[in-house]
């Protein structure tokens, strides 16, 4: 999932590959979103492409900027989407 072009310009990253569609398996992925609904929609699809020990980073506007409804406690994935832990 691609970040907004303005965000990519603002953080001044070196050349970076982004894609509109995900295929394959990744050790790390990053989601840029502005709403809980957007995160809940994207999370299962992205999780399916994570390696077993992979990580998903999530970024959203802080301090309710851009009309976000996300806060740190509210941004946690629903319990059924958390990784399964074995003992």
mmCIF file of N, CA, C and O in Angstrom:
data_model
loop_
_atom_site.group_PDB
_atom_site.id
_atom_site.type_symbol
_atom_site.label_atom_id
_atom_site.label_comp_id
_atom_site.label_asym_id
_atom_site.label_seq_id
_atom_site.Cartn_x
_atom_site.Cartn_y
_atom_site.Cartn_z
ATOM 1 N N UNK A 1 0.841 -1.153 0.000
ATOM 2 C CA UNK A 1 0.000 0.000 0.000
ATOM 3 C C UNK A 1 0.897 1.230 0.000
ATOM 4 O O UNK A 1 1.805 1.330 0.808
ATOM 5 N N UNK A 2 0.657 2.105 -0.878
ATOM 6 C CA UNK A 2 1.523 3.265 -1.046
ATOM 7 C C UNK A 2 1.111 4.406 -0.118
ATOM 8 O O UNK A 2 -0.059 4.639 0.131
ATOM 9 N N UNK A 3 2.116 5.108 0.370
ATOM 10 C CA UNK A 3 1.870 6.307 1.177
ATOM 11 C C UNK A 3 1.454 7.437 0.250
ATOM 12 O O UNK A 3 1.776 7.422 -0.940
ATOM 13 N N UNK A 4 0.770 8.428 0.765
ATOM 14 C CA UNK A 4 0.427 9.594 -0.066
ATOM 15 C C UNK A 4 1.711 10.232 -0.606
ATOM 16 O O UNK A 4 2.723 10.289 0.096
ATOM 17 N N UNK A 5 1.705 10.694 -1.849
ATOM 18 C CA UNK A 5 2.911 11.299 -2.430
ATOM 19 C C UNK A 5 3.487 12.413 -1.560
ATOM 20 O O UNK A 5 4.708 12.523 -1.428
ATOM 21 N N UNK A 6 2.641 13.206 -0.924
ATOM 22 C CA UNK A 6 3.145 14.294 -0.084
ATOM 23 C C UNK A 6 3.928 13.751 1.115
ATOM 24 O O UNK A 6 4.918 14.352 1.536
ATOM 25 N N UNK A 7 3.516 12.608 1.646
ATOM 26 C CA UNK A 7 4.239 12.003 2.769
ATOM 27 C C UNK A 7 5.591 11.489 2.310
ATOM 28 O O UNK A 7 6.597 11.661 3.001
ATOM 29 N N UNK A 8 5.631 10.870 1.144
ATOM 30 C CA UNK A 8 6.893 10.353 0.624
ATOM 31 C C UNK A 8 7.883 11.489 0.370
ATOM 32 O O UNK A 8 9.074 11.356 0.655
ATOM 33 N N UNK A 9 7.405 12.604 -0.132
ATOM 34 C CA UNK A 9 8.274 13.754 -0.378
ATOM 35 C C UNK A 9 8.758 14.353 0.937
ATOM 36 O O UNK A 9 9.920 14.734 1.066
ATOM 37 N N UNK A 10 7.886 14.440 1.915
ATOM 38 C CA UNK A 10 8.216 15.088 3.187
ATOM 39 C C UNK A 10 9.308 14.350 3.955
ATOM 40 O O UNK A 10 10.129 14.980 4.614
ATOM 41 N N UNK A 11 9.332 13.033 3.886
ATOM 42 C CA UNK A 11 10.329 12.287 4.666
ATOM 43 C C UNK A 11 11.642 12.092 3.917
ATOM 44 O O UNK A 11 12.590 11.590 4.486
ATOM 45 N N UNK A 12 11.709 12.487 2.675
ATOM 46 C CA UNK A 12 12.937 12.505 1.877
ATOM 47 C C UNK A 12 13.726 11.194 1.957
ATOM 48 O O UNK A 12 14.908 11.176 2.286
ATOM 49 N N UNK A 13 13.068 10.108 1.660
ATOM 50 C CA UNK A 13 13.730 8.803 1.644
ATOM 51 C C UNK A 13 14.579 8.648 0.390
ATOM 52 O O UNK A 13 14.310 9.276 -0.633
ATOM 53 N N UNK A 14 15.570 7.778 0.445
ATOM 54 C CA UNK A 14 16.271 7.430 -0.794
ATOM 55 C C UNK A 14 15.291 6.688 -1.699
ATOM 56 O O UNK A 14 14.179 6.356 -1.259
ATOM 57 N N UNK A 15 15.648 6.411 -2.944
ATOM 58 C CA UNK A 15 14.722 5.688 -3.833
ATOM 59 C C UNK A 15 14.145 4.457 -3.131
ATOM 60 O O UNK A 15 14.850 3.698 -2.481
ATOM 61 N N UNK A 16 12.836 4.306 -3.249
ATOM 62 C CA UNK A 16 12.118 3.267 -2.531
ATOM 63 C C UNK A 16 11.097 2.630 -3.453
ATOM 64 O O UNK A 16 10.404 3.326 -4.184
ATOM 65 N N UNK A 17 10.998 1.312 -3.414
ATOM 66 C CA UNK A 17 10.017 0.608 -4.233
ATOM 67 C C UNK A 17 8.692 0.534 -3.493
ATOM 68 O O UNK A 17 8.628 0.098 -2.352
ATOM 69 N N UNK A 18 7.625 0.997 -4.130
ATOM 70 C CA UNK A 18 6.276 0.873 -3.588
ATOM 71 C C UNK A 18 5.423 0.159 -4.622
ATOM 72 O O UNK A 18 5.762 0.125 -5.802
ATOM 73 N N UNK A 19 4.327 -0.423 -4.163
ATOM 74 C CA UNK A 19 3.444 -1.157 -5.073
ATOM 75 C C UNK A 19 1.995 -0.967 -4.654
ATOM 76 O O UNK A 19 1.695 -0.832 -3.472
ATOM 77 N N UNK A 20 1.107 -0.961 -5.630
ATOM 78 C CA UNK A 20 -0.321 -0.853 -5.352
ATOM 79 C C UNK A 20 -0.903 -2.205 -4.943
ATOM 80 O O UNK A 20 -1.900 -2.277 -4.239
ATOM 81 N N UNK A 21 -0.260 -3.293 -5.373
ATOM 82 C CA UNK A 21 -0.698 -4.637 -5.024
ATOM 83 C C UNK A 21 0.455 -5.382 -4.373
ATOM 84 O O UNK A 21 1.610 -5.139 -4.686
ATOM 85 N N UNK A 22 0.118 -6.298 -3.486
ATOM 86 C CA UNK A 22 1.128 -7.047 -2.749
ATOM 87 C C UNK A 22 1.168 -8.478 -3.254
ATOM 88 O O UNK A 22 0.127 -9.117 -3.413
ATOM 89 N N UNK A 23 2.376 -8.976 -3.496
ATOM 90 C CA UNK A 23 2.545 -10.391 -3.816
ATOM 91 C C UNK A 23 3.852 -10.855 -3.185
ATOM 92 O O UNK A 23 4.777 -10.069 -3.002
ATOM 93 N N UNK A 24 3.905 -12.098 -2.809
ATOM 94 C CA UNK A 24 5.096 -12.634 -2.183
ATOM 95 C C UNK A 24 5.010 -12.581 -0.666
ATOM 96 O O UNK A 24 3.959 -12.313 -0.089
ATOM 97 N N UNK A 25 6.155 -12.842 -0.037
ATOM 98 C CA UNK A 25 6.245 -12.860 1.412
ATOM 99 C C UNK A 25 7.327 -11.879 1.848
ATOM 100 O O UNK A 25 8.375 -11.797 1.227
ATOM 101 N N UNK A 26 7.058 -11.148 2.915
ATOM 102 C CA UNK A 26 7.963 -10.089 3.348
ATOM 103 C C UNK A 26 8.308 -10.218 4.826
ATOM 104 O O UNK A 26 7.470 -10.616 5.631
ATOM 105 N N UNK A 27 9.506 -9.794 5.166
ATOM 106 C CA UNK A 27 9.924 -9.744 6.560
ATOM 107 C C UNK A 27 9.455 -8.474 7.234
ATOM 108 O O UNK A 27 9.325 -8.412 8.452
ATOM 109 N N UNK A 28 9.200 -7.437 6.449
ATOM 110 C CA UNK A 28 8.721 -6.165 6.994
ATOM 111 C C UNK A 28 7.847 -5.473 5.963
ATOM 112 O O UNK A 28 8.194 -5.420 4.787
ATOM 113 N N UNK A 29 6.724 -4.945 6.419
ATOM 114 C CA UNK A 29 5.828 -4.147 5.588
ATOM 115 C C UNK A 29 5.401 -2.941 6.408
ATOM 116 O O UNK A 29 5.421 -2.996 7.639
ATOM 117 N N UNK A 30 4.997 -1.873 5.728
ATOM 118 C CA UNK A 30 4.558 -0.680 6.440
ATOM 119 C C UNK A 30 3.277 -0.161 5.809
ATOM 120 O O UNK A 30 3.191 -0.021 4.594
ATOM 121 N N UNK A 31 2.299 0.126 6.644
ATOM 122 C CA UNK A 31 1.001 0.631 6.209
ATOM 123 C C UNK A 31 0.838 2.072 6.673
ATOM 124 O O UNK A 31 1.067 2.375 7.841
ATOM 125 N N UNK A 32 0.491 2.954 5.759
ATOM 126 C CA UNK A 32 0.131 4.332 6.079
ATOM 127 C C UNK A 32 -1.386 4.425 5.964
ATOM 128 O O UNK A 32 -1.948 4.082 4.922
ATOM 129 N N UNK A 33 -2.060 4.871 7.014
ATOM 130 C CA UNK A 33 -3.515 4.942 7.008
ATOM 131 C C UNK A 33 -3.979 6.141 7.834
ATOM 132 O O UNK A 33 -3.204 6.673 8.630
ATOM 133 N N UNK A 34 -5.212 6.548 7.638
ATOM 134 C CA UNK A 34 -5.748 7.659 8.426
ATOM 135 C C UNK A 34 -6.946 7.252 9.271
ATOM 136 O O UNK A 34 -7.391 8.033 10.106
ATOM 137 N N UNK A 35 -7.477 6.034 9.067
ATOM 138 C CA UNK A 35 -8.669 5.627 9.810
ATOM 139 C C UNK A 35 -8.562 4.203 10.345
ATOM 140 O O UNK A 35 -7.848 3.365 9.786
ATOM 141 N N UNK A 36 -9.301 3.940 11.409
ATOM 142 C CA UNK A 36 -9.383 2.588 11.959
ATOM 143 C C UNK A 36 -9.977 1.643 10.916
ATOM 144 O O UNK A 36 -9.520 0.520 10.751
ATOM 145 N N UNK A 37 -10.977 2.117 10.189
ATOM 146 C CA UNK A 37 -11.595 1.276 9.149
ATOM 147 C C UNK A 37 -10.575 0.909 8.078
ATOM 148 O O UNK A 37 -10.540 -0.233 7.617
ATOM 149 N N UNK A 38 -9.753 1.866 7.682
ATOM 150 C CA UNK A 38 -8.720 1.587 6.684
ATOM 151 C C UNK A 38 -7.715 0.566 7.181
ATOM 152 O O UNK A 38 -7.294 -0.322 6.443
ATOM 153 N N UNK A 39 -7.335 0.670 8.455
ATOM 154 C CA UNK A 39 -6.401 -0.300 9.010
ATOM 155 C C UNK A 39 -7.048 -1.675 9.118
ATOM 156 O O UNK A 39 -6.449 -2.680 8.756
ATOM 157 N N UNK A 40 -8.286 -1.718 9.593
ATOM 158 C CA UNK A 40 -8.981 -3.002 9.728
ATOM 159 C C UNK A 40 -9.166 -3.682 8.374
ATOM 160 O O UNK A 40 -9.124 -4.907 8.281
ATOM 161 N N UNK A 41 -9.364 -2.894 7.326
ATOM 162 C CA UNK A 41 -9.523 -3.455 5.980
ATOM 163 C C UNK A 41 -8.193 -3.971 5.433
ATOM 164 O O UNK A 41 -8.127 -5.048 4.859
ATOM 165 N N UNK A 42 -7.122 -3.229 5.624
ATOM 166 C CA UNK A 42 -5.825 -3.590 5.042
ATOM 167 C C UNK A 42 -5.092 -4.667 5.840
ATOM 168 O O UNK A 42 -4.358 -5.478 5.259
ATOM 169 N N UNK A 43 -5.271 -4.696 7.158
ATOM 170 C CA UNK A 43 -4.482 -5.572 8.018
ATOM 171 C C UNK A 43 -4.526 -7.046 7.612
ATOM 172 O O UNK A 43 -3.471 -7.677 7.489
ATOM 173 N N UNK A 44 -5.688 -7.661 7.406
ATOM 174 C CA UNK A 44 -5.711 -9.089 7.057
ATOM 175 C C UNK A 44 -4.969 -9.388 5.747
ATOM 176 O O UNK A 44 -4.259 -10.395 5.656
ATOM 177 N N UNK A 45 -5.112 -8.536 4.748
ATOM 178 C CA UNK A 45 -4.435 -8.770 3.470
ATOM 179 C C UNK A 45 -2.927 -8.657 3.626
ATOM 180 O O UNK A 45 -2.168 -9.466 3.071
ATOM 181 N N UNK A 46 -2.471 -7.662 4.379
ATOM 182 C CA UNK A 46 -1.036 -7.499 4.581
ATOM 183 C C UNK A 46 -0.478 -8.634 5.441
ATOM 184 O O UNK A 46 0.596 -9.162 5.157
ATOM 185 N N UNK A 47 -1.206 -9.011 6.475
ATOM 186 C CA UNK A 47 -0.762 -10.096 7.361
ATOM 187 C C UNK A 47 -0.533 -11.384 6.570
ATOM 188 O O UNK A 47 0.401 -12.131 6.848
ATOM 189 N N UNK A 48 -1.363 -11.630 5.558
ATOM 190 C CA UNK A 48 -1.230 -12.841 4.743
ATOM 191 C C UNK A 48 0.096 -12.885 3.983
ATOM 192 O O UNK A 48 0.534 -13.956 3.567
ATOM 193 N N UNK A 49 0.753 -11.738 3.816
ATOM 194 C CA UNK A 49 2.009 -11.675 3.070
ATOM 195 C C UNK A 49 3.237 -11.512 3.959
ATOM 196 O O UNK A 49 4.347 -11.358 3.468
ATOM 197 N N UNK A 50 3.041 -11.549 5.264
ATOM 198 C CA UNK A 50 4.167 -11.453 6.183
ATOM 199 C C UNK A 50 4.800 -12.823 6.391
ATOM 200 O O UNK A 50 4.102 -13.830 6.518
ATOM 201 N N UNK A 51 6.123 -12.842 6.459
ATOM 202 C CA UNK A 51 6.830 -14.069 6.825
ATOM 203 C C UNK A 51 6.411 -14.438 8.251
ATOM 204 O O UNK A 51 5.938 -13.575 9.004
ATOM 205 N N UNK A 52 6.579 -15.695 8.650
ATOM 206 C CA UNK A 52 6.165 -16.098 10.005
ATOM 207 C C UNK A 52 6.718 -15.196 11.115
ATOM 208 O O UNK A 52 6.039 -14.948 12.095
ATOM 209 N N UNK A 53 7.903 -14.694 10.967
ATOM 210 C CA UNK A 53 8.458 -13.803 11.991
ATOM 211 C C UNK A 53 8.467 -12.351 11.515
ATOM 212 O O UNK A 53 9.160 -11.507 12.070
ATOM 213 N N UNK A 54 7.670 -12.040 10.482
ATOM 214 C CA UNK A 54 7.641 -10.699 9.906
ATOM 215 C C UNK A 54 6.958 -9.679 10.796
ATOM 216 O O UNK A 54 6.266 -10.022 11.752
ATOM 217 N N UNK A 55 7.190 -8.408 10.466
ATOM 218 C CA UNK A 55 6.604 -7.311 11.236
ATOM 219 C C UNK A 55 5.844 -6.370 10.307
ATOM 220 O O UNK A 55 6.252 -6.164 9.169
ATOM 221 N N UNK A 56 4.765 -5.813 10.826
ATOM 222 C CA UNK A 56 3.986 -4.818 10.099
ATOM 223 C C UNK A 56 4.026 -3.523 10.880
ATOM 224 O O UNK A 56 3.573 -3.470 12.029
ATOM 225 N N UNK A 57 4.590 -2.482 10.285
ATOM 226 C CA UNK A 57 4.587 -1.155 10.900
ATOM 227 C C UNK A 57 3.367 -0.390 10.416
ATOM 228 O O UNK A 57 2.931 -0.557 9.272
ATOM 229 N N UNK A 58 2.800 0.424 11.282
ATOM 230 C CA UNK A 58 1.621 1.216 10.918
ATOM 231 C C UNK A 58 1.874 2.665 11.306
ATOM 232 O O UNK A 58 2.292 2.951 12.430
ATOM 233 N N UNK A 59 1.636 3.580 10.371
ATOM 234 C CA UNK A 59 1.754 5.011 10.631
ATOM 235 C C UNK A 59 0.431 5.689 10.343
ATOM 236 O O UNK A 59 -0.288 5.295 9.423
ATOM 237 N N UNK A 60 0.103 6.698 11.153
ATOM 238 C CA UNK A 60 -1.112 7.478 10.968
ATOM 239 C C UNK A 60 -0.851 8.880 11.480
ATOM 240 O O UNK A 60 0.074 9.095 12.259
ATOM 241 N N UNK A 61 -1.650 9.855 11.059
ATOM 242 C CA UNK A 61 -1.484 11.218 11.562
ATOM 243 C C UNK A 61 -1.725 11.247 13.077
ATOM 244 O O UNK A 61 -2.642 10.614 13.578
ATOM 245 N N UNK A 62 -0.890 11.965 13.765
ATOM 246 C CA UNK A 62 -1.024 12.060 15.224
ATOM 247 C C UNK A 62 -1.863 13.286 15.594
ATOM 248 O O UNK A 62 -2.095 14.169 14.784
ATOM 249 N N UNK A 63 -2.313 13.335 16.831
ATOM 250 C CA UNK A 63 -3.059 14.468 17.383
ATOM 251 C C UNK A 63 -4.314 14.807 16.575
ATOM 252 O O UNK A 63 -4.654 15.959 16.390
ATOM 253 N N UNK A 64 -4.975 13.762 16.063
ATOM 254 C CA UNK A 64 -6.233 13.926 15.316
ATOM 255 C C UNK A 64 -6.094 14.776 14.055
ATOM 256 O O UNK A 64 -7.073 15.296 13.532
ATOM 257 N N UNK A 65 -4.865 14.910 13.548
ATOM 258 C CA UNK A 65 -4.659 15.643 12.304
ATOM 259 C C UNK A 65 -5.287 14.868 11.143
ATOM 260 O O UNK A 65 -5.408 13.651 11.186
ATOM 261 N N UNK A 66 -5.659 15.576 10.099
ATOM 262 C CA UNK A 66 -6.275 14.999 8.895
ATOM 263 C C UNK A 66 -7.536 14.205 9.209
ATOM 264 O O UNK A 66 -7.921 13.311 8.461
ATOM 265 N N UNK A 67 -8.169 14.508 10.332
ATOM 266 C CA UNK A 67 -9.422 13.838 10.668
ATOM 267 C C UNK A 67 -9.269 12.387 11.075
ATOM 268 O O UNK A 67 -10.242 11.630 11.048
ATOM 269 N N UNK A 68 -8.074 11.971 11.469
ATOM 270 C CA UNK A 68 -7.875 10.571 11.841
ATOM 271 C C UNK A 68 -8.693 10.203 13.075
ATOM 272 O O UNK A 68 -8.914 11.024 13.955
ATOM 273 N N UNK A 69 -9.142 8.959 13.121
ATOM 274 C CA UNK A 69 -9.823 8.455 14.307
ATOM 275 C C UNK A 69 -8.924 7.467 15.057
ATOM 276 O O UNK A 69 -9.355 6.783 15.961
ATOM 277 N N UNK A 70 -7.659 7.422 14.679
ATOM 278 C CA UNK A 70 -6.718 6.502 15.313
ATOM 279 C C UNK A 70 -5.973 7.170 16.461
ATOM 280 O O UNK A 70 -5.574 8.325 16.371
ATOM 281 N N UNK A 71 -5.817 6.428 17.533
ATOM 282 C CA UNK A 71 -4.956 6.798 18.643
ATOM 283 C C UNK A 71 -4.182 5.537 18.980
ATOM 284 O O UNK A 71 -4.535 4.447 18.516
ATOM 285 N N UNK A 72 -3.169 5.640 19.759
ATOM 286 C CA UNK A 72 -2.366 4.459 20.045
ATOM 287 C C UNK A 72 -3.191 3.300 20.591
ATOM 288 O O UNK A 72 -3.150 2.220 20.041
ATOM 289 N N UNK A 73 -4.005 3.472 21.633
ATOM 290 C CA UNK A 73 -4.793 2.329 22.103
ATOM 291 C C UNK A 73 -5.800 1.827 21.074
ATOM 292 O O UNK A 73 -5.973 0.644 20.911
ATOM 293 N N UNK A 74 -6.448 2.720 20.331
ATOM 294 C CA UNK A 74 -7.465 2.313 19.369
ATOM 295 C C UNK A 74 -6.869 1.687 18.123
ATOM 296 O O UNK A 74 -7.548 1.025 17.368
ATOM 297 N N UNK A 75 -5.580 1.867 17.895
ATOM 298 C CA UNK A 75 -4.989 1.356 16.668
ATOM 299 C C UNK A 75 -4.569 -0.099 16.763
ATOM 300 O O UNK A 75 -4.140 -0.673 15.789
ATOM 301 N N UNK A 76 -4.679 -0.713 17.927
ATOM 302 C CA UNK A 76 -4.318 -2.107 18.068
ATOM 303 C C UNK A 76 -5.246 -2.962 17.222
ATOM 304 O O UNK A 76 -6.442 -2.707 17.163
ATOM 305 N N UNK A 77 -4.702 -3.999 16.561
ATOM 306 C CA UNK A 77 -5.563 -4.829 15.727
ATOM 307 C C UNK A 77 -6.593 -5.576 16.566
ATOM 308 O O UNK A 77 -6.334 -5.854 17.738
ATOM 309 N N UNK A 78 -7.736 -5.875 15.990
ATOM 310 C CA UNK A 78 -8.712 -6.683 16.722
ATOM 311 C C UNK A 78 -8.060 -7.981 17.193
ATOM 312 O O UNK A 78 -7.168 -8.508 16.536
ATOM 313 N N UNK A 79 -8.487 -8.477 18.333
ATOM 314 C CA UNK A 79 -7.843 -9.649 18.958
ATOM 315 C C UNK A 79 -7.722 -10.829 17.995
ATOM 316 O O UNK A 79 -6.721 -11.524 18.004
ATOM 317 N N UNK A 80 -8.725 -11.061 17.156
ATOM 318 C CA UNK A 80 -8.676 -12.214 16.265
ATOM 319 C C UNK A 80 -7.603 -12.068 15.176
ATOM 320 O O UNK A 80 -7.271 -13.025 14.498
ATOM 321 N N UNK A 81 -7.030 -10.877 15.021
ATOM 322 C CA UNK A 81 -6.002 -10.679 14.006
ATOM 323 C C UNK A 81 -4.595 -10.735 14.585
ATOM 324 O O UNK A 81 -3.622 -10.723 13.856
ATOM 325 N N UNK A 82 -4.465 -10.813 15.897
ATOM 326 C CA UNK A 82 -3.152 -10.876 16.502
ATOM 327 C C UNK A 82 -2.486 -12.197 16.154
ATOM 328 O O UNK A 82 -3.157 -13.213 15.949
ATOM 329 N N UNK A 83 -1.151 -12.217 16.112
ATOM 330 C CA UNK A 83 -0.453 -13.464 15.791
ATOM 331 C C UNK A 83 -0.758 -14.546 16.822
ATOM 332 O O UNK A 83 -0.936 -14.256 18.001
ATOM 333 N N UNK A 84 -0.818 -15.773 16.365
ATOM 334 C CA UNK A 84 -1.039 -16.892 17.262
ATOM 335 C C UNK A 84 0.273 -17.182 17.994
ATOM 336 O O UNK A 84 1.320 -17.295 17.394
ATOM 337 N N UNK A 85 0.209 -17.278 19.295
ATOM 338 C CA UNK A 85 1.413 -17.541 20.085
ATOM 339 C C UNK A 85 1.328 -18.966 20.627
ATOM 340 O O UNK A 85 0.319 -19.373 21.166
ATOM 341 N N UNK A 86 2.443 -19.683 20.503
ATOM 342 C CA UNK A 86 2.511 -21.037 21.059
ATOM 343 C C UNK A 86 3.392 -21.021 22.281
ATOM 344 O O UNK A 86 4.254 -20.166 22.432
ATOM 345 N N UNK A 87 3.186 -21.967 23.134
ATOM 346 C CA UNK A 87 3.993 -22.035 24.365
ATOM 347 C C UNK A 87 5.143 -22.976 24.183
ATOM 348 O O UNK A 87 5.194 -23.861 23.497
#
